[in-house]
PDB file of C-alpha atoms in Angstrom:
ATOM      1  CA  ARG A   1       8.577  15.532  10.608  1.00 51.00           C
ATOM      2  CA  VAL A   2       6.466  15.604   7.438  1.00 50.00           C
ATOM      3  CA  ALA A   3       3.972  18.835   7.415  1.00 54.00           C
ATOM      4  CA  ARG A   4       0.365  18.120   6.417  1.00 66.00           C
ATOM      5  CA  VAL A   5      -0.857  19.486   3.446  1.00 73.00           C
ATOM      6  CA  ARG A   6      -3.800  21.285   3.764  1.00 85.00           C
ATOM      7  CA  PRO A   7      -6.518  20.536   1.392  1.00 89.00           C
ATOM      8  CA  THR A   8      -8.208  23.464  -0.324  1.00 94.00           C
ATOM      9  CA  THR A   9     -11.764  23.901  -1.653  1.00 95.00           C
ATOM     10  CA  SER A  10     -10.845  22.716  -5.184  1.00 95.00           C
ATOM     11  CA  THR A  11      -9.502  19.818  -3.469  1.00 95.00           C
ATOM     12  CA  PHE A  12     -12.752  18.717  -2.185  1.00 96.00           C
ATOM     13  CA  ASN A  13     -14.714  19.885  -5.091  1.00 96.00           C
ATOM     14  CA  THR A  14     -12.584  17.238  -7.320  1.00 97.00           C
ATOM     15  CA  LEU A  15     -13.427  14.579  -4.828  1.00 97.00           C
ATOM     16  CA  ILE A  16     -17.162  15.798  -4.790  1.00 97.00           C
ATOM     17  CA  SER A  17     -17.293  15.593  -8.517  1.00 97.00           C
ATOM     18  CA  ALA A  18     -15.739  12.131  -8.622  1.00 97.00           C
ATOM     19  CA  CYS A  19     -18.545  10.958  -6.611  1.00 97.00           C
ATOM     20  CA  ALA A  20     -20.882  12.385  -8.862  1.00 97.00           C
ATOM     21  CA  ARG A  21     -19.665  10.242 -11.421  1.00 96.00           C
ATOM     22  CA  ASP A  22     -20.626   7.480  -9.805  1.00 95.00           C
ATOM     23  CA  ALA A  23     -23.864   8.487  -8.165  1.00 95.00           C
ATOM     24  CA  ALA A  24     -21.953   8.489  -4.316  1.00 97.00           C
ATOM     25  CA  TRP A  25     -24.249  10.718  -3.100  1.00 97.00           C
ATOM     26  CA  ALA A  26     -23.749   9.916   0.675  1.00 97.00           C
ATOM     27  CA  GLN A  27     -19.942  10.210   0.252  1.00 97.00           C
ATOM     28  CA  ALA A  28     -20.237  13.620  -1.605  1.00 97.00           C
ATOM     29  CA  LEU A  29     -22.393  14.915   1.027  1.00 98.00           C
ATOM     30  CA  ALA A  30     -19.492  13.839   3.865  1.00 97.00           C
ATOM     31  CA  PHE A  31     -16.777  15.657   1.237  1.00 97.00           C
ATOM     32  CA  LEU A  32     -19.258  18.312   1.463  1.00 97.00           C
ATOM     33  CA  LYS A  33     -19.435  18.667   5.367  1.00 96.00           C
ATOM     34  CA  GLN A  34     -15.738  18.054   5.842  1.00 96.00           C
ATOM     35  CA  ILE A  35     -15.192  21.175   3.568  1.00 96.00           C
ATOM     36  CA  GLU A  36     -16.401  23.469   6.239  1.00 93.00           C
ATOM     37  CA  GLU A  37     -14.743  21.173   8.940  1.00 94.00           C
ATOM     38  CA  GLU A  38     -11.229  21.942   7.680  1.00 94.00           C
ATOM     39  CA  GLY A  39     -12.387  25.807   7.866  1.00 94.00           C
ATOM     40  CA  LEU A  40     -13.026  26.290   4.242  1.00 95.00           C
ATOM     41  CA  THR A  41     -16.023  27.907   2.530  1.00 95.00           C
ATOM     42  CA  PRO A  42     -18.067  25.544  -0.258  1.00 96.00           C
ATOM     43  CA  ASP A  43     -18.488  27.485  -3.741  1.00 96.00           C
ATOM     44  CA  GLU A  44     -20.885  27.143  -6.220  1.00 96.00           C
ATOM     45  CA  TRP A  45     -18.950  24.112  -7.562  1.00 97.00           C
ATOM     46  CA  SER A  46     -18.956  22.152  -4.433  1.00 98.00           C
ATOM     47  CA  TYR A  47     -22.671  22.177  -4.315  1.00 98.00           C
ATOM     48  CA  ASN A  48     -23.324  21.927  -8.006  1.00 98.00           C
ATOM     49  CA  ALA A  49     -21.183  18.442  -7.534  1.00 98.00           C
ATOM     50  CA  ALA A  50     -22.906  17.690  -4.734  1.00 98.00           C
ATOM     51  CA  MET A  51     -26.252  18.037  -6.116  1.00 98.00           C
ATOM     52  CA  ASP A  52     -25.499  16.246  -9.028  1.00 98.00           C
ATOM     53  CA  ALA A  53     -24.419  13.415  -7.139  1.00 98.00           C
ATOM     54  CA  CYS A  54     -27.875  13.419  -5.720  1.00 98.00           C
ATOM     55  CA  ALA A  55     -29.556  13.790  -8.993  1.00 96.00           C
ATOM     56  CA  LYS A  56     -27.654  10.541 -10.371  1.00 96.00           C
ATOM     57  CA  ALA A  57     -28.689   8.596  -7.056  1.00 96.00           C
ATOM     58  CA  HIS A  58     -32.294   9.357  -7.386  1.00 95.00           C
ATOM     59  CA  GLN A  59     -31.898  11.661  -4.249  1.00 97.00           C
ATOM     60  CA  TRP A  60     -33.905  14.508  -5.264  1.00 96.00           C
ATOM     61  CA  GLU A  61     -35.002  15.811  -2.266  1.00 97.00           C
ATOM     62  CA  GLU A  62     -31.695  15.632  -0.816  1.00 97.00           C
ATOM     63  CA  ALA A  63     -30.639  17.990  -4.025  1.00 98.00           C
ATOM     64  CA  LEU A  64     -33.462  20.335  -3.105  1.00 97.00           C
ATOM     65  CA  ARG A  65     -31.887  20.361   0.602  1.00 98.00           C
ATOM     66  CA  LEU A  66     -28.685  21.232  -0.919  1.00 98.00           C
ATOM     67  CA  TYR A  67     -30.047  24.074  -2.902  1.00 97.00           C
ATOM     68  CA  GLU A  68     -31.721  25.599   0.241  1.00 97.00           C
ATOM     69  CA  ASP A  69     -28.025  25.605   1.932  1.00 96.00           C
ATOM     70  CA  MET A  70     -26.552  26.860  -1.212  1.00 96.00           C
ATOM     71  CA  GLN A  71     -29.199  29.870  -0.714  1.00 95.00           C
ATOM     72  CA  ARG A  72     -28.395  30.302   3.007  1.00 95.00           C
ATOM     73  CA  ALA A  73     -24.752  30.896   2.277  1.00 95.00           C
ATOM     74  CA  ARG A  74     -25.403  33.470  -0.474  1.00 96.00           C
ATOM     75  CA  ILE A  75     -23.928  31.731  -3.266  1.00 95.00           C
ATOM     76  CA  ALA A  76     -25.698  32.378  -6.213  1.00 95.00           C
ATOM     77  CA  PRO A  77     -27.630  29.521  -8.080  1.00 96.00           C
ATOM     78  CA  THR A  78     -26.603  29.175 -11.906  1.00 97.00           C
ATOM     79  CA  THR A  79     -27.573  27.513 -15.051  1.00 98.00           C
ATOM     80  CA  VAL A  80     -25.830  24.352 -14.066  1.00 98.00           C
ATOM     81  CA  THR A  81     -27.510  24.398 -10.572  1.00 98.00           C
ATOM     82  CA  TYR A  82     -30.869  24.628 -11.983  1.00 98.00           C
ATOM     83  CA  THR A  83     -30.266  22.161 -14.415  1.00 98.00           C
ATOM     84  CA  THR A  84     -28.786  19.950 -12.241  1.00 98.00           C
ATOM     85  CA  LEU A  85     -31.906  20.325  -9.728  1.00 98.00           C
ATOM     86  CA  ILE A  86     -34.375  19.737 -12.846  1.00 98.00           C
ATOM     87  CA  ASN A  87     -32.565  16.645 -13.708  1.00 96.00           C
ATOM     88  CA  ALA A  88     -32.858  15.748 -10.090  1.00 97.00           C
ATOM     89  CA  CYS A  89     -36.543  15.725  -9.776  1.00 96.00           C
ATOM     90  CA  GLY A  90     -36.994  14.501 -13.285  1.00 94.00           C
ATOM     91  CA  ARG A  91     -35.203  11.399 -12.493  1.00 92.00           C
ATOM     92  CA  ALA A  92     -37.328  10.714  -9.994  1.00 91.00           C
ATOM     93  CA  GLY A  93     -40.892  11.422 -12.029  1.00 89.00           C
ATOM     94  CA  GLU A  94     -41.045  14.679 -10.006  1.00 95.00           C
ATOM     95  CA  TRP A  95     -42.576  16.924 -12.784  1.00 96.00           C
ATOM     96  CA  GLU A  96     -43.987  19.156 -11.143  1.00 97.00           C
ATOM     97  CA  HIS A  97     -41.003  19.970  -8.694  1.00 96.00           C
ATOM     98  CA  ALA A  98     -39.018  20.085 -12.238  1.00 97.00           C
ATOM     99  CA  MET A  99     -41.729  23.243 -13.672  1.00 97.00           C
ATOM    100  CA  GLN A 100     -41.326  24.974 -10.563  1.00 97.00           C
ATOM    101  CA  LEU A 101     -37.648  25.061 -10.429  1.00 98.00           C
ATOM    102  CA  PHE A 102     -37.541  26.113 -14.070  1.00 98.00           C
ATOM    103  CA  GLU A 103     -40.379  28.864 -13.189  1.00 97.00           C
ATOM    104  CA  GLN A 104     -37.788  30.093 -10.492  1.00 96.00           C
ATOM    105  CA  MET A 105     -35.032  30.055 -12.793  1.00 96.00           C
ATOM    106  CA  LYS A 106     -36.905  32.083 -15.611  1.00 95.00           C
ATOM    107  CA  ALA A 107     -37.985  34.723 -12.864  1.00 96.00           C
ATOM    108  CA  ALA A 108     -34.367  34.934 -11.726  1.00 95.00           C
ATOM    109  CA  GLY A 109     -33.606  35.713 -15.148  1.00 96.00           C
ATOM    110  CA  ILE A 110     -30.730  32.717 -15.657  1.00 96.00           C
ATOM    111  CA  LYS A 111     -30.118  31.340 -18.933  1.00 96.00           C
ATOM    112  CA  ARG A 112     -31.334  28.307 -20.093  1.00 96.00           C
ATOM    113  CA  ASN A 113     -29.880  25.567 -22.738  1.00 96.00           C
ATOM    114  CA  GLU A 114     -30.716  22.858 -24.387  1.00 95.00           C
ATOM    115  CA  TRP A 115     -29.460  20.947 -20.961  1.00 96.00           C
ATOM    116  CA  THR A 116     -31.937  22.739 -19.130  1.00 97.00           C
ATOM    117  CA  TYR A 117     -34.617  21.903 -21.695  1.00 97.00           C
ATOM    118  CA  SER A 118     -33.841  18.360 -22.211  1.00 96.00           C
ATOM    119  CA  ALA A 119     -33.950  17.668 -18.184  1.00 96.00           C
ATOM    120  CA  LEU A 120     -37.123  19.241 -18.270  1.00 97.00           C
ATOM    121  CA  ILE A 121     -38.906  17.993 -21.219  1.00 96.00           C
ATOM    122  CA  ASN A 122     -37.649  14.326 -19.565  1.00 95.00           C
ATOM    123  CA  ALA A 123     -39.126  14.831 -16.514  1.00 96.00           C
ATOM    124  CA  CYS A 124     -42.691  15.418 -18.278  1.00 95.00           C
ATOM    125  CA  SER A 125     -41.935  12.702 -20.064  1.00 92.00           C
ATOM    126  CA  LYS A 126     -41.450  10.348 -16.992  1.00 91.00           C
ATOM    127  CA  GLY A 127     -44.822  11.868 -15.840  1.00 91.00           C
ATOM    128  CA  LYS A 128     -46.462  11.030 -18.836  1.00 90.00           C
ATOM    129  CA  GLN A 129     -47.292  14.806 -19.631  1.00 94.00           C
ATOM    130  CA  LEU A 130     -46.769  14.776 -23.653  1.00 94.00           C
ATOM    131  CA  PRO A 131     -48.684  17.775 -24.426  1.00 95.00           C
ATOM    132  CA  LEU A 132     -46.520  20.036 -21.613  1.00 96.00           C
ATOM    133  CA  ALA A 133     -43.323  18.305 -23.089  1.00 96.00           C
ATOM    134  CA  LEU A 134     -44.113  19.229 -26.890  1.00 96.00           C
ATOM    135  CA  GLU A 135     -44.695  23.049 -25.284  1.00 97.00           C
ATOM    136  CA  LEU A 136     -41.735  23.039 -23.824  1.00 97.00           C
ATOM    137  CA  HIS A 137     -39.834  21.760 -26.893  1.00 96.00           C
ATOM    138  CA  ARG A 138     -41.463  24.841 -28.848  1.00 96.00           C
ATOM    139  CA  SER A 139     -40.326  27.112 -26.216  1.00 96.00           C
ATOM    140  CA  MET A 140     -36.852  26.219 -26.376  1.00 96.00           C
ATOM    141  CA  LEU A 141     -37.247  26.412 -30.106  1.00 95.00           C
ATOM    142  CA  ASP A 142     -38.678  29.873 -29.955  1.00 96.00           C
ATOM    143  CA  GLU A 143     -35.995  31.021 -27.782  1.00 94.00           C
ATOM    144  CA  GLY A 144     -33.611  30.135 -30.203  1.00 95.00           C
ATOM    145  CA  ILE A 145     -31.996  27.137 -28.188  1.00 95.00           C
ATOM    146  CA  PRO A 146     -31.553  24.200 -30.809  1.00 94.00           C
ATOM    147  CA  SER A 147     -32.370  20.770 -30.288  1.00 94.00           C
ATOM    148  CA  ASN A 148     -30.088  17.977 -29.763  1.00 95.00           C
ATOM    149  CA  THR A 149     -30.166  14.179 -30.066  1.00 96.00           C
ATOM    150  CA  VAL A 150     -30.922  14.024 -26.344  1.00 96.00           C
ATOM    151  CA  THR A 151     -33.631  16.295 -27.102  1.00 96.00           C
ATOM    152  CA  PHE A 152     -35.312  14.669 -29.773  1.00 97.00           C
ATOM    153  CA  ASN A 153     -34.763  11.032 -27.991  1.00 97.00           C
ATOM    154  CA  ILE A 154     -36.794  12.158 -24.697  1.00 96.00           C
ATOM    155  CA  LEU A 155     -39.600  13.433 -26.750  1.00 96.00           C
ATOM    156  CA  ILE A 156     -39.646  10.467 -28.725  1.00 97.00           C
ATOM    157  CA  GLY A 157     -39.501   8.507 -26.063  1.00 95.00           C
ATOM    158  CA  ALA A 158     -42.376  10.479 -24.503  1.00 94.00           C
ATOM    159  CA  CYS A 159     -44.756   9.526 -27.669  1.00 95.00           C
ATOM    160  CA  GLU A 160     -43.540   5.994 -27.299  1.00 94.00           C
ATOM    161  CA  LYS A 161     -44.693   5.893 -23.607  1.00 91.00           C
ATOM    162  CA  CYS A 162     -48.036   7.766 -24.639  1.00 92.00           C
ATOM    163  CA  LEU A 163     -48.523   5.034 -27.746  1.00 92.00           C
ATOM    164  CA  GLU A 164     -48.706   8.056 -29.983  1.00 96.00           C
ATOM    165  CA  TRP A 165     -46.704   6.429 -32.947  1.00 96.00           C
ATOM    166  CA  LYS A 166     -47.861   8.909 -35.572  1.00 97.00           C
ATOM    167  CA  LEU A 167     -46.672  11.894 -33.380  1.00 97.00           C
ATOM    168  CA  ALA A 168     -43.347   9.798 -32.603  1.00 97.00           C
ATOM    169  CA  LEU A 169     -42.655   9.815 -36.583  1.00 98.00           C
ATOM    170  CA  GLN A 170     -43.493  13.278 -37.338  1.00 97.00           C
ATOM    171  CA  ILE A 171     -41.047  14.446 -34.380  1.00 97.00           C
ATOM    172  CA  TYR A 172     -38.650  12.174 -35.965  1.00 97.00           C
ATOM    173  CA  GLU A 173     -39.009  13.867 -39.493  1.00 97.00           C
ATOM    174  CA  ASP A 174     -38.516  17.324 -37.809  1.00 96.00           C
ATOM    175  CA  MET A 175     -35.321  15.850 -36.472  1.00 96.00           C
ATOM    176  CA  LYS A 176     -33.837  14.723 -39.767  1.00 95.00           C
ATOM    177  CA  ALA A 177     -35.057  18.278 -40.883  1.00 96.00           C
ATOM    178  CA  ALA A 178     -33.131  19.762 -38.203  1.00 95.00           C
ATOM    179  CA  GLU A 179     -30.066  17.749 -39.502  1.00 95.00           C
ATOM    180  CA  VAL A 180     -29.843  16.232 -36.081  1.00 96.00           C
ATOM    181  CA  GLU A 181     -28.210  12.620 -36.277  1.00 96.00           C
ATOM    182  CA  PRO A 182     -30.220  10.024 -34.913  1.00 96.00           C
ATOM    183  CA  ASP A 183     -28.734   6.898 -32.699  1.00 96.00           C
ATOM    184  CA  ASP A 184     -29.885   3.777 -31.297  1.00 96.00           C
ATOM    185  CA  HIS A 185     -31.617   5.208 -28.612  1.00 96.00           C
ATOM    186  CA  THR A 186     -33.793   6.970 -31.741  1.00 97.00           C
ATOM    187  CA  TYR A 187     -34.559   4.044 -33.479  1.00 97.00           C
ATOM    188  CA  ASN A 188     -35.250   2.155 -30.204  1.00 96.00           C
ATOM    189  CA  ALA A 189     -38.165   4.283 -29.374  1.00 97.00           C
ATOM    190  CA  LEU A 190     -39.646   4.667 -33.094  1.00 97.00           C
ATOM    191  CA  ILE A 191     -39.457   1.064 -33.579  1.00 96.00           C
ATOM    192  CA  SER A 192     -41.487   0.514 -30.036  1.00 95.00           C
ATOM    193  CA  ALA A 193     -43.702   2.984 -30.670  1.00 95.00           C
ATOM    194  CA  CYS A 194     -44.668   1.785 -34.320  1.00 95.00           C
ATOM    195  CA  SER A 195     -44.869  -2.049 -32.783  1.00 93.00           C
ATOM    196  CA  GLN A 196     -47.205  -1.012 -30.212  1.00 92.00           C
ATOM    197  CA  GLY A 197     -49.286   0.653 -32.575  1.00 92.00           C
ATOM    198  CA  GLY A 198     -49.444  -2.270 -34.935  1.00 90.00           C
ATOM    199  CA  GLN A 199     -47.220  -0.592 -37.697  1.00 93.00           C
ATOM    200  CA  VAL A 200     -45.224  -3.791 -38.394  1.00 91.00           C
ATOM    201  CA  GLU A 201     -44.645  -2.480 -41.807  1.00 92.00           C
ATOM    202  CA  THR A 202     -43.029   0.731 -40.656  1.00 95.00           C
ATOM    203  CA  SER A 203     -40.889  -0.864 -37.894  1.00 94.00           C
ATOM    204  CA  MET A 204     -39.261  -3.166 -40.226  1.00 94.00           C
ATOM    205  CA  LYS A 205     -38.373  -0.062 -42.746  1.00 96.00           C
ATOM    206  CA  LEU A 206     -36.764   1.813 -39.204  1.00 96.00           C
ATOM    207  CA  PHE A 207     -34.713  -1.238 -38.681  1.00 95.00           C
ATOM    208  CA  GLU A 208     -33.509  -1.285 -42.376  1.00 95.00           C
ATOM    209  CA  GLU A 209     -33.038   2.360 -42.079  1.00 96.00           C
ATOM    210  CA  MET A 210     -31.280   1.546 -38.399  1.00 95.00           C
ATOM    211  CA  LYS A 211     -28.666  -0.810 -40.314  1.00 94.00           C
ATOM    212  CA  GLU A 212     -28.029   1.325 -42.879  1.00 94.00           C
ATOM    213  CA  ALA A 213     -26.887   4.272 -40.479  1.00 93.00           C
ATOM    214  CA  GLY A 214     -24.258   1.724 -38.992  1.00 95.00           C
ATOM    215  CA  LEU A 215     -26.295   1.493 -35.627  1.00 94.00           C
ATOM    216  CA  CYS A 216     -26.203  -2.133 -34.061  1.00 91.00           C
ATOM    217  CA  ALA A 217     -29.636  -2.934 -33.054  1.00 91.00           C
ATOM    218  CA  ASN A 218     -29.559  -4.686 -29.442  1.00 92.00           C
ATOM    219  CA  THR A 219     -32.263  -6.750 -27.017  1.00 92.00           C
ATOM    220  CA  ARG A 220     -34.670  -3.890 -27.036  1.00 92.00           C
ATOM    221  CA  THR A 221     -34.574  -3.484 -30.813  1.00 92.00           C
ATOM    222  CA  TYR A 222     -35.856  -6.916 -31.478  1.00 91.00           C
ATOM    223  CA  ALA A 223     -38.059  -7.404 -28.304  1.00 91.00           C
ATOM    224  CA  ALA A 224     -40.007  -4.579 -30.081  1.00 89.00           C
ATOM    225  CA  LEU A 225     -40.058  -6.115 -33.615  1.00 89.00           C
ATOM    226  CA  MET A 226     -41.262  -9.045 -31.881  1.00 88.00           C
ATOM    227  CA  LYS A 227     -43.847  -7.391 -29.750  1.00 83.00           C
ATOM    228  CA  GLY A 228     -45.141  -5.945 -33.088  1.00 78.00           C
ATOM    229  CA  ALA A 229     -45.211  -9.302 -34.790  1.00 77.00           C
ATOM    230  CA  ARG A 230     -47.049 -10.856 -31.721  1.00 79.00           C
ATOM    231  CA  LEU A 231     -49.853  -7.904 -31.571  1.00 72.00           C
ATOM    232  CA  MET A 232     -50.323  -8.550 -35.557  1.00 68.00           C
ATOM    233  CA  GLY A 233     -50.913 -12.391 -34.643  1.00 59.00           C
TER     234      GLY A 233
END
């Protein structure tokens, strides 16, 4: 007779993390429930991974419900917890909820990092709150947290959405001054912003820079260039 090997909380955490990678939020919640059914106790990792699954599946309300469950279980939230929750709200365009969570995080004295700020700036970008996104970026730098490629891309993307091509170029210059490497997302957002602003020559110049950097143009790049050409008649 083969004895049944009992799973541990760590076993379930690995399964929930796998669900998070695939945005399989319902299965992640099922595994979380199963932890307790096995007489085990979920930990910080269990909840954070389940929240991440919900975030990637745009189930922000489920992520917040898990946060409430976590508090009831007296498990202290961490930087990862709040960053994941802010990301969940941001992906759904719920920038006000994201800001509330950020304020809670600050009040609790929990450390913010570049991923926290990037998630929050992204939430504001989706909500077309460009001044707030820029203010948060300044706060990030004031706290001594350096911007990365993702942060700059989100800011440039926010400028693109708000038709602020001059500001997009200014942020691009800040990016270069900070010695942060642009990628294809950077150039696509810049080209799109400039094309929408009727700056065809600038768009073409950026396209050349993109090629010189060894980055491959894609459908979005050419669509932005064509849009600029059409606007110029």
